[in-house]
XYZ file of N, CA and C in Angstrom:
705
model
N -10.538 13.939 27.575
C -9.822 13.629 26.128
C -8.575 14.364 26.406
N -7.350 13.835 26.232
C -6.173 14.080 27.033
C -4.963 13.711 26.361
N -3.808 14.345 26.196
C -2.627 13.911 25.761
C -1.444 13.943 26.800
N -0.407 12.906 26.876
C 0.236 12.863 27.940
C 1.498 14.042 27.919
N 1.764 14.584 26.515
C 2.767 15.501 26.374
C 2.353 15.874 24.915
N 3.098 17.193 24.801
C 2.833 17.885 23.180
C 3.639 17.410 22.305
N 3.500 17.099 21.098
C 4.320 16.385 20.038
C 5.116 17.627 19.620
N 6.435 17.362 19.516
C 7.153 18.468 18.980
C 7.699 18.464 17.387
N 7.910 19.409 17.132
C 8.064 19.252 15.491
C 9.396 20.281 14.923
N 9.814 20.356 13.704
C 10.986 21.367 13.261
C 10.142 22.647 13.229
N 8.976 22.784 13.037
C 8.445 24.187 12.394
C 7.187 24.120 12.993
N 6.704 25.360 13.864
C 5.186 25.262 14.172
C 4.256 25.760 13.083
N 3.111 25.359 13.422
C 2.123 25.624 12.209
C 1.745 26.886 12.020
N 1.384 27.823 10.766
C 1.390 28.809 10.606
C -0.106 29.496 11.062
N -0.948 28.713 11.019
C -2.506 29.198 11.258
C -3.103 28.344 12.256
N -2.693 27.411 13.025
C -3.163 26.689 14.045
C -4.498 27.420 14.624
N -5.589 26.553 14.802
C -5.694 24.958 14.565
C -6.210 24.432 13.254
N -5.644 25.170 12.294
C -5.861 24.920 10.724
C -4.537 24.415 10.166
N -4.570 23.972 8.902
C -3.430 23.603 8.245
C -3.723 24.390 6.693
N -2.405 24.579 6.234
C -2.458 25.050 4.916
C -2.303 23.886 4.118
N -2.463 24.294 2.580
C -2.268 22.922 1.619
C -0.899 22.362 1.798
N 0.215 23.281 2.122
C 1.412 22.609 1.882
C 1.787 21.981 3.183
N 1.316 22.264 4.463
C 1.463 21.658 5.729
C 0.737 20.410 5.771
N -0.306 20.435 5.100
C -1.007 18.958 5.057
C -0.026 18.042 4.310
N 0.340 18.579 2.867
C 1.124 17.608 2.246
C 2.306 17.057 2.935
N 3.004 18.176 3.839
C 4.152 17.650 4.473
C 3.930 16.817 5.490
N 2.738 17.220 6.171
C 2.485 15.899 7.422
C 2.320 14.588 6.904
N 1.883 14.486 5.667
C 1.417 13.134 5.101
C 2.546 12.470 4.702
N 3.677 13.223 3.984
C 4.919 12.560 3.548
C 5.656 12.327 4.820
N 5.569 12.972 6.153
C 6.665 12.821 6.953
C 5.904 11.650 7.705
N 4.576 11.445 7.759
C 3.750 10.473 8.326
C 4.160 9.106 7.805
N 4.160 9.110 6.448
C 4.599 7.923 5.662
C 5.703 7.480 6.022
N 6.840 8.464 5.976
C 8.348 7.881 6.369
C 8.396 7.293 7.914
N 7.504 7.974 8.567
C 7.539 7.269 9.972
C 6.821 6.143 10.041
N 5.892 5.610 9.126
C 5.278 4.315 9.060
C 6.581 3.421 8.669
N 6.991 3.892 7.376
C 7.965 3.035 6.800
C 9.258 2.568 7.913
N 9.493 3.481 8.471
C 10.637 3.383 9.547
C 10.177 2.487 10.558
N 8.896 2.512 11.044
C 8.384 1.675 12.081
C 7.846 0.335 11.732
N 7.855 0.022 10.299
C 7.131 -0.983 9.831
C 7.358 -2.127 10.356
N 6.502 -2.930 10.978
C 6.781 -4.361 11.539
C 5.786 -5.172 11.476
N 5.645 -6.681 11.848
C 4.650 -7.592 11.662
C 3.563 -7.131 12.672
N 3.919 -6.419 13.475
C 2.809 -5.981 14.536
C 1.985 -4.950 13.965
N 2.049 -4.200 12.868
C 1.211 -3.269 12.438
C 0.027 -3.835 11.612
N -0.955 -3.158 11.845
C -2.019 -3.965 11.466
C -2.930 -3.417 10.125
N -2.264 -2.432 9.347
C -2.836 -1.919 8.057
C -2.329 -2.664 7.029
N -3.232 -2.946 5.918
C -2.658 -3.618 4.780
C -2.086 -2.924 3.571
N -2.361 -1.555 3.799
C -1.761 -0.594 3.064
C -1.787 0.788 3.339
N -0.784 1.528 2.973
C -0.795 2.896 2.942
C 0.131 3.445 1.942
N -0.499 4.842 1.392
C 0.119 5.303 0.544
C -0.267 6.764 0.228
N 0.537 7.675 -0.474
C 0.033 8.946 -0.785
C -0.486 9.132 -2.347
N -1.567 9.487 -2.231
C -1.986 9.787 -3.901
C -1.538 11.467 -4.029
N -0.824 11.710 -5.080
C -0.473 13.030 -4.977
C -1.547 13.984 -5.527
N -2.661 13.318 -6.257
C -3.742 14.470 -6.756
C -4.660 14.515 -5.210
N -4.813 15.685 -5.046
C -5.822 15.799 -3.789
C -4.780 16.831 -2.747
N -3.370 16.446 -2.179
C -3.233 14.832 -1.984
C -4.239 14.332 -1.104
N -4.181 12.948 -1.016
C -4.838 12.036 -0.301
C -4.024 10.973 0.439
N -3.937 10.701 1.840
C -3.277 9.844 2.409
C -4.501 8.665 2.423
N -4.011 7.445 1.783
C -4.972 6.310 1.876
C -4.308 5.245 2.684
N -5.293 4.809 3.613
C -4.951 3.551 4.427
C -6.178 2.771 4.188
N -5.609 1.278 4.190
C -6.513 0.094 4.034
C -6.394 -0.884 5.144
N -7.441 -1.566 5.758
C -7.287 -2.695 6.547
C -8.242 -3.497 6.282
N -8.042 -4.905 6.620
C -9.078 -5.764 6.623
C -9.257 -6.184 8.066
N -10.646 -6.528 8.297
C -11.287 -6.475 9.745
C -11.945 -7.944 9.829
N -12.105 -8.338 11.228
C -13.144 -9.341 11.195
C -14.688 -9.018 11.407
N -15.553 -9.798 10.643
C -16.805 -9.247 10.822
C -17.566 -10.246 11.773
N -16.806 -10.736 12.689
C -17.334 -11.735 13.736
C -17.598 -10.734 14.951
N -18.900 -10.510 15.234
C -19.198 -9.632 16.582
C -18.463 -10.107 17.846
N -18.164 -11.580 17.804
C -17.637 -12.077 19.086
C -16.111 -11.434 19.323
N -15.468 -11.065 18.008
C -14.161 -10.792 17.916
C -14.007 -9.285 17.620
N -14.851 -8.466 17.806
C -14.700 -7.065 16.931
C -13.835 -6.467 17.849
N -13.430 -6.435 19.341
C -12.620 -5.550 19.789
C -11.218 -5.868 19.900
N -10.985 -7.034 19.238
C -9.444 -7.554 19.640
C -8.656 -7.180 18.177
N -7.994 -6.189 18.520
C -6.921 -5.834 17.393
C -6.152 -7.062 16.633
N -6.044 -8.065 17.282
C -5.083 -8.955 16.678
C -5.715 -9.441 15.547
N -6.976 -9.313 15.268
C -7.668 -9.794 14.137
C -7.223 -9.066 12.695
N -6.942 -7.954 12.981
C -6.557 -7.219 11.777
C -5.459 -7.864 11.207
N -5.399 -7.636 10.017
C -4.295 -8.099 8.987
C -2.959 -7.410 9.180
N -1.968 -8.193 9.744
C -0.680 -7.395 9.659
C -0.019 -7.161 8.570
N 0.669 -6.070 8.409
C 1.390 -5.655 7.394
C 2.477 -6.377 7.195
N 2.758 -6.828 6.227
C 4.159 -7.555 5.920
C 4.361 -7.528 4.463
N 5.650 -7.867 4.223
C 6.304 -8.164 2.938
C 6.713 -9.365 2.364
N 6.720 -10.393 3.305
C 7.264 -11.706 3.141
C 6.299 -12.381 1.981
N 6.809 -12.872 1.225
C 6.117 -13.712 -0.082
C 5.367 -12.924 -1.146
N 5.958 -11.653 -1.229
C 5.351 -10.819 -2.286
C 6.131 -11.316 -3.706
N 5.356 -11.511 -4.547
C 5.910 -11.996 -5.787
C 6.610 -10.792 -6.583
N 7.050 -11.208 -7.694
C 8.169 -10.238 -8.541
C 7.134 -9.353 -9.034
N 5.916 -9.588 -9.690
C 4.954 -8.426 -10.108
C 4.866 -7.455 -8.860
N 4.489 -7.840 -7.940
C 4.253 -6.691 -6.705
C 5.149 -5.841 -6.382
N 6.503 -6.553 -6.361
C 7.809 -6.046 -6.265
C 8.029 -4.714 -7.018
N 7.918 -5.236 -8.429
C 7.824 -4.147 -9.637
C 6.945 -2.996 -9.362
N 5.705 -3.437 -8.952
C 4.648 -2.299 -8.766
C 5.196 -1.221 -7.916
N 5.718 -1.700 -6.895
C 6.232 -1.072 -5.601
C 7.456 -0.114 -5.935
N 8.397 -0.799 -6.641
C 9.291 0.107 -7.167
C 9.082 1.514 -8.089
N 8.079 1.016 -8.842
C 7.379 1.884 -9.978
C 6.585 3.035 -9.013
N 6.021 2.825 -7.883
C 5.221 3.720 -7.224
C 5.828 4.036 -5.754
N 7.000 5.001 -5.642
C 7.448 5.216 -4.593
C 6.991 5.458 -3.346
N 5.578 5.999 -3.642
C 4.888 6.636 -2.626
C 4.135 5.354 -1.951
N 4.013 4.412 -2.491
C 3.348 2.986 -1.994
C 4.431 2.664 -1.039
N 4.138 2.640 0.230
C 5.008 2.044 1.213
C 4.893 0.657 1.611
N 3.530 0.365 1.650
C 3.342 -1.053 2.118
C 2.288 -1.784 1.337
N 2.515 -2.960 1.002
C 1.394 -3.943 0.199
C 1.391 -5.045 0.519
N 0.269 -5.814 0.483
C 0.126 -7.273 0.933
C -0.316 -8.250 -0.335
N -0.014 -9.171 -0.546
C -0.619 -10.134 -1.389
C -1.629 -11.004 -0.753
N -1.947 -11.048 0.474
C -3.056 -11.774 0.925
C -4.295 -11.399 0.832
N -5.201 -11.993 0.890
C -6.577 -11.846 0.885
C -7.335 -12.188 1.918
N -8.407 -11.600 2.218
C -8.968 -11.601 3.443
C -10.584 -11.639 3.352
N -10.985 -12.755 3.636
C -12.549 -13.012 3.418
C -13.507 -12.582 4.442
N -13.263 -11.206 4.864
C -14.047 -10.389 5.720
C -14.417 -9.175 5.406
N -14.063 -7.895 6.272
C -14.386 -6.612 5.916
C -13.240 -5.964 5.374
N -13.446 -5.203 4.516
C -12.581 -4.294 4.036
C -12.783 -2.960 4.238
N -11.873 -2.016 4.809
C -12.343 -0.862 4.812
C -11.162 0.260 4.395
N -11.544 1.252 3.545
C -10.548 1.966 2.822
C -10.838 3.439 3.224
N -9.886 4.013 3.933
C -9.891 5.407 4.317
C -9.008 6.467 3.771
N -9.553 7.436 3.293
C -9.028 8.589 2.615
C -8.918 9.799 3.653
N -7.615 10.353 3.737
C -7.521 11.492 4.448
C -7.366 12.599 3.367
N -8.241 13.768 3.462
C -8.071 14.881 2.413
C -8.391 16.233 3.477
N -7.642 17.014 2.720
C -7.723 18.474 3.593
C -9.119 19.099 3.176
N -9.938 19.374 3.979
C -11.109 20.131 3.564
C -10.673 21.729 3.107
N -11.102 22.026 1.903
C -10.918 23.439 1.290
C -11.761 24.390 2.149
N -12.940 24.228 2.685
C -13.565 24.988 3.592
C -13.254 24.899 4.913
N -12.992 23.940 5.456
C -12.633 24.201 7.005
C -11.133 24.018 7.268
N -10.302 23.799 6.329
C -8.694 23.949 6.235
C -8.449 23.016 7.657
N -8.897 21.566 7.785
C -8.714 20.580 8.455
C -8.871 19.287 7.830
N -8.143 18.336 8.400
C -8.246 16.886 7.688
C -9.613 16.411 7.967
N -10.160 15.720 6.884
C -11.254 15.123 6.995
C -11.021 13.609 6.523
N -11.842 12.641 7.324
C -11.638 11.102 7.157
C -12.782 10.859 6.231
N -12.546 10.220 4.963
C -13.679 9.858 4.180
C -13.295 8.139 4.402
N -14.317 7.420 4.118
C -14.025 5.995 4.074
C -15.484 5.223 3.451
N -14.961 3.963 3.384
C -16.160 2.977 2.369
C -15.869 1.548 3.241
N -16.928 1.136 3.527
C -16.775 -0.297 4.057
C -17.472 -1.366 3.207
N -16.623 -2.188 2.754
C -16.987 -3.415 2.161
C -17.063 -4.931 2.570
N -17.487 -5.571 2.091
C -17.601 -7.070 2.433
C -17.803 -7.831 1.391
N -17.065 -8.803 0.926
C -16.817 -9.373 -0.341
C -17.067 -8.413 -1.567
N -16.656 -7.237 -1.586
C -16.365 -6.205 -2.516
C -18.044 -5.329 -2.563
N -18.876 -5.817 -1.445
C -20.185 -5.160 -1.858
C -19.896 -4.167 -0.508
N -20.565 -2.800 -0.994
C -20.283 -1.726 0.035
C -21.724 -1.884 0.813
N -21.183 -1.462 1.981
C -22.167 -1.431 3.188
C -22.630 -0.188 3.766
N -23.691 -0.134 4.446
C -24.357 0.939 4.947
C -23.885 1.292 6.033
N -24.826 2.287 6.488
C -24.543 3.099 7.910
C -24.956 2.040 8.960
N -25.830 1.284 8.844
C -25.954 0.493 10.232
C -24.761 -0.671 10.243
N -24.213 -1.090 9.240
C -22.887 -1.691 9.382
C -21.788 -1.098 9.682
N -21.770 0.141 9.317
C -20.598 1.040 9.992
C -20.687 1.372 11.365
N -21.824 1.342 11.958
C -21.757 1.489 13.451
C -21.703 0.182 14.158
N -22.175 -0.933 13.258
C -21.842 -2.221 13.736
C -20.383 -2.676 13.864
N -19.667 -2.530 13.023
C -18.185 -3.013 12.507
C -17.410 -2.274 13.026
N -17.366 -0.822 12.814
C -16.600 0.002 12.690
C -16.219 0.994 14.104
N -17.546 1.305 14.580
C -17.690 2.323 15.794
C -17.563 1.690 16.959
N -16.518 1.620 17.871
C -16.679 1.043 19.067
C -17.772 1.510 20.037
N -18.214 0.656 21.115
C -19.438 0.972 21.974
C -19.216 2.372 22.346
N -17.982 2.642 22.881
C -17.725 3.780 23.770
C -17.774 5.193 23.037
N -18.094 5.254 21.871
C -17.657 6.194 20.907
C -19.059 6.415 20.209
N -20.040 5.499 20.179
C -21.372 5.414 19.525
C -22.209 6.671 19.732
N -22.249 6.823 21.011
C -23.248 8.042 21.420
C -22.697 9.416 21.062
N -21.320 9.820 21.300
C -20.646 10.761 20.843
C -20.879 11.005 19.425
N -20.545 9.936 18.736
C -20.683 10.216 17.168
C -22.162 10.286 16.557
N -23.040 9.608 17.127
C -24.227 10.036 16.699
C -24.962 11.218 17.136
N -24.397 11.928 18.093
C -24.904 13.094 18.690
C -24.081 14.362 18.253
N -23.126 13.931 17.304
C -22.473 15.005 16.541
C -21.438 15.657 17.724
N -20.520 14.797 18.419
C -19.714 15.177 19.451
C -18.677 15.689 19.099
N -17.766 15.871 19.887
C -16.414 16.566 19.679
C -15.663 16.393 18.217
N -15.728 15.259 17.663
C -15.181 15.361 16.204
C -16.140 15.012 15.291
N -17.352 15.528 15.463
C -18.516 15.628 14.473
C -19.007 14.204 14.315
N -20.247 14.178 13.574
C -21.154 12.805 13.280
C -20.552 12.341 11.917
N -20.939 11.252 11.687
C -20.655 10.330 10.392
C -21.792 10.876 9.457
N -21.273 11.325 8.223
C -22.132 12.193 7.355
C -22.070 11.155 5.985
N -22.945 11.203 5.193
C -22.580 10.546 3.987
C -22.788 11.571 2.576
N -21.908 11.481 1.813
C -21.758 12.479 0.693
C -20.877 12.057 -0.573
N -20.151 12.654 -1.168
C -18.984 12.467 -2.314
C -17.897 12.782 -2.020
N -16.954 11.925 -2.297
C -15.665 12.295 -2.075
C -15.105 13.336 -2.840
N -14.633 14.423 -2.312
C -14.147 15.565 -2.947
C -13.191 15.312 -4.086
N -12.245 14.309 -4.353
C -11.480 14.282 -5.613
C -12.035 13.192 -6.458
N -12.421 11.980 -5.828
C -12.932 11.023 -6.865
C -14.521 11.274 -7.343
N -15.081 11.673 -6.396
C -16.481 11.954 -6.785
C -17.333 10.677 -6.393
N -16.921 9.719 -5.841
C -17.603 8.580 -5.611
C -18.329 8.731 -4.043
N -19.568 8.127 -3.784
C -20.231 8.258 -2.528
C -19.357 7.784 -1.480
N -19.253 8.243 -0.251
C -18.431 7.741 0.639
C -18.992 8.358 2.068
N -18.694 7.571 3.025
C -19.021 8.304 4.616
C -17.667 9.128 4.837
N -18.099 10.064 5.971
C -17.158 10.915 6.292
C -17.426 11.285 7.611
N -16.470 11.582 8.470
C -16.738 12.363 9.671
C -16.590 13.786 9.702
N -17.546 14.071 9.740
C -17.841 16.079 9.440
C -16.966 16.670 10.274
N -16.197 17.621 9.645
C -15.204 18.432 10.259
C -15.491 19.469 11.116
N -16.925 19.781 11.090
C -17.247 20.910 11.898
C -16.748 21.274 13.288
N -16.280 20.223 13.954
C -15.683 20.561 15.439
C -14.461 20.161 15.535
N -13.678 20.056 14.384
C -12.216 19.630 14.178
C -11.132 20.785 14.904
N -11.723 21.819 14.528
C -10.795 23.062 14.757
C -10.804 23.170 16.419
N -11.895 22.938 16.885
C -12.161 23.038 18.424
C -11.739 21.969 19.257
N -11.619 20.676 18.477
C -11.088 19.770 19.263
C -9.676 19.842 19.400
N -8.962 20.107 18.385
C -7.533 20.411 17.999
C -6.979 21.350 19.102
N -7.718 22.463 19.449
C -7.564 23.549 20.198
C -7.311 22.798 21.634
N -8.237 22.334 22.178
C -8.577 21.647 23.238
C -7.326 20.691 23.669
N -7.045 19.830 22.562
C -5.829 18.946 22.797
C -4.297 19.702 22.587
N -4.343 20.652 21.914
C -2.721 21.051 21.662
C -2.715 22.533 21.710
N -3.637 23.340 22.474
C -3.447 24.671 22.710
C -2.279 24.728 23.613
N -1.121 25.823 23.055
C -0.253 26.088 24.052
C 1.190 25.083 23.655
N 0.811 24.369 22.602
C 1.900 23.293 22.158
C 2.384 23.838 20.911
N 3.782 23.845 20.872
C 4.464 24.678 19.569
C 4.550 23.283 18.594
N 3.280 22.805 17.963
C 3.547 21.517 17.232
C 3.320 22.079 15.795
N 4.079 20.901 15.037
C 4.141 20.900 13.594
C 3.297 20.312 12.775
N 3.363 20.199 11.337
C 2.400 19.541 10.729
C 2.343 17.936 10.968
N 3.229 17.059 11.130
C 3.043 15.781 11.413
C 2.541 15.481 12.682
N 3.145 16.392 13.899
C 2.375 16.088 15.206
C 0.782 16.493 15.133
N 0.425 17.705 14.459
C -0.828 17.691 14.226
C -1.589 16.487 13.516
N -1.194 16.020 12.679
C -1.697 14.761 11.765
C -1.723 13.678 12.566
N -0.844 13.283 13.419
C -0.843 12.098 14.486
C -1.950 12.501 15.582
N -2.015 13.542 16.381
C -2.848 13.951 17.224
C -4.273 13.797 16.768
N -4.443 14.329 15.450
C -5.838 14.123 14.619
C -6.083 12.835 14.547
N -5.067 11.802 13.929
C -5.610 10.526 13.573
C -5.899 9.686 14.957
N -5.195 10.206 16.124
C -5.315 9.775 17.420
C -6.946 9.758 17.723
N -7.380 11.216 17.648
C -8.778 11.584 17.918
C -9.721 10.761 17.144
N -9.643 10.949 15.778
C -10.909 10.446 14.760
C -10.608 8.954 14.456
N -9.456 8.503 14.371
C -9.368 7.205 14.056
C -9.745 6.218 14.996
N -9.431 6.469 16.579
C -10.069 5.450 17.319
C -11.840 5.226 17.199
N -12.418 6.193 16.702
C -13.624 6.164 16.750
C -14.154 5.309 15.374
N -13.131 4.897 14.625
C -13.711 3.968 13.169
C -12.551 2.871 13.281
N -11.975 2.459 14.209
C -11.218 1.361 14.332
C -9.901 1.568 13.363
N -9.521 3.081 13.177
C -8.279 3.315 12.434
C -6.985 3.661 13.500
N -6.854 2.645 14.263
C -5.944 3.006 15.483
C -4.457 3.032 14.946
N -3.876 4.036 15.478
C -2.382 3.941 15.193
C -1.521 3.070 15.909
N -0.496 2.670 15.132
C 0.241 1.620 15.797
C 1.311 2.143 16.991
N 1.441 1.402 17.811
C 2.606 1.969 18.875
C 3.795 2.110 18.573
N 3.972 1.743 17.411
C 5.592 1.718 16.927
C 5.691 3.195 16.381
N 4.671 3.791 16.068
C 4.884 5.207 15.446
C 5.350 6.225 16.646
N 5.051 5.890 17.819
C 5.328 6.756 18.995
C 6.641 6.626 19.397
N 7.483 5.610 19.029
C 8.883 5.320 19.524
C 10.053 5.662 18.796
N 9.792 6.751 17.888
C 10.673 7.078 17.093
C 11.021 8.431 17.246
N 12.065 8.965 17.073
C 12.585 10.465 17.103
C 11.843 11.144 18.428
N 12.010 10.387 19.529
C 11.423 11.298 20.717
C 9.777 11.570 20.878
N 9.137 11.007 19.859
C 7.628 11.201 19.852
C 6.839 10.202 20.810
N 6.375 10.810 21.996
C 5.846 9.792 22.829
C 4.634 9.228 22.475
N 4.125 8.041 23.086
C 2.855 7.552 22.780
C 1.610 8.313 23.343
N 0.753 8.640 22.363
C -0.520 9.173 23.178
C -1.253 8.620 24.014
N -1.619 9.269 24.821
C -2.815 8.438 25.842
C -4.061 8.349 25.170
N -4.995 7.524 25.624
C -5.932 7.314 25.017
C -6.936 8.423 25.064
N -7.783 8.823 23.798
C -8.320 10.097 23.618
C -9.702 9.447 23.408
N -10.760 10.087 23.946
C -12.195 9.709 23.604
C -13.164 11.164 24.024
């Protein structure tokens, strides 16, 4: 697990490798702004927004359910704004935290990710649900469709980023899968110790770690702004 360089930010974290509530919200807002600035047809997420209650950084994407095409990123639906009708435009104007929406439908898999700060561990936690035709799928489908082969052994053995658990969403109370945060602080220490990183850099590094394990891959455009380098593959 390695990073090519340390991501810099305006102010260092106060309690690294942990985040305060204010630092987490600041990281989410800065990350949303980065996505908004970098937005292009090459990006694969269908939506991203910040829910103030929590707060929760919410990301959705549509994926192929064809095992033959599982590893091809091009299958994910690109974010775009062309062809959006007036009703959707009005919705975006009324919801300024919602930066990206799409009017397309996709008859495949839909995965909704929620990033929440753990009150106990004081690190981000990734909650997610996987659907097909609005039907919630179980743990077997999660490993089949979301976890790439190279990460399965690590995830199943509760490796560096913790294992996949099932529980209740801390804000909505709905059942959801999540990546257990027990090892997150140690993983962040391994990656960023000695780096004077700020909240957004922390979130980007964390997303690079946990996101790759569940097909939540960061678009390369996010690393071409304001001098932030592209992270090397981390596993």
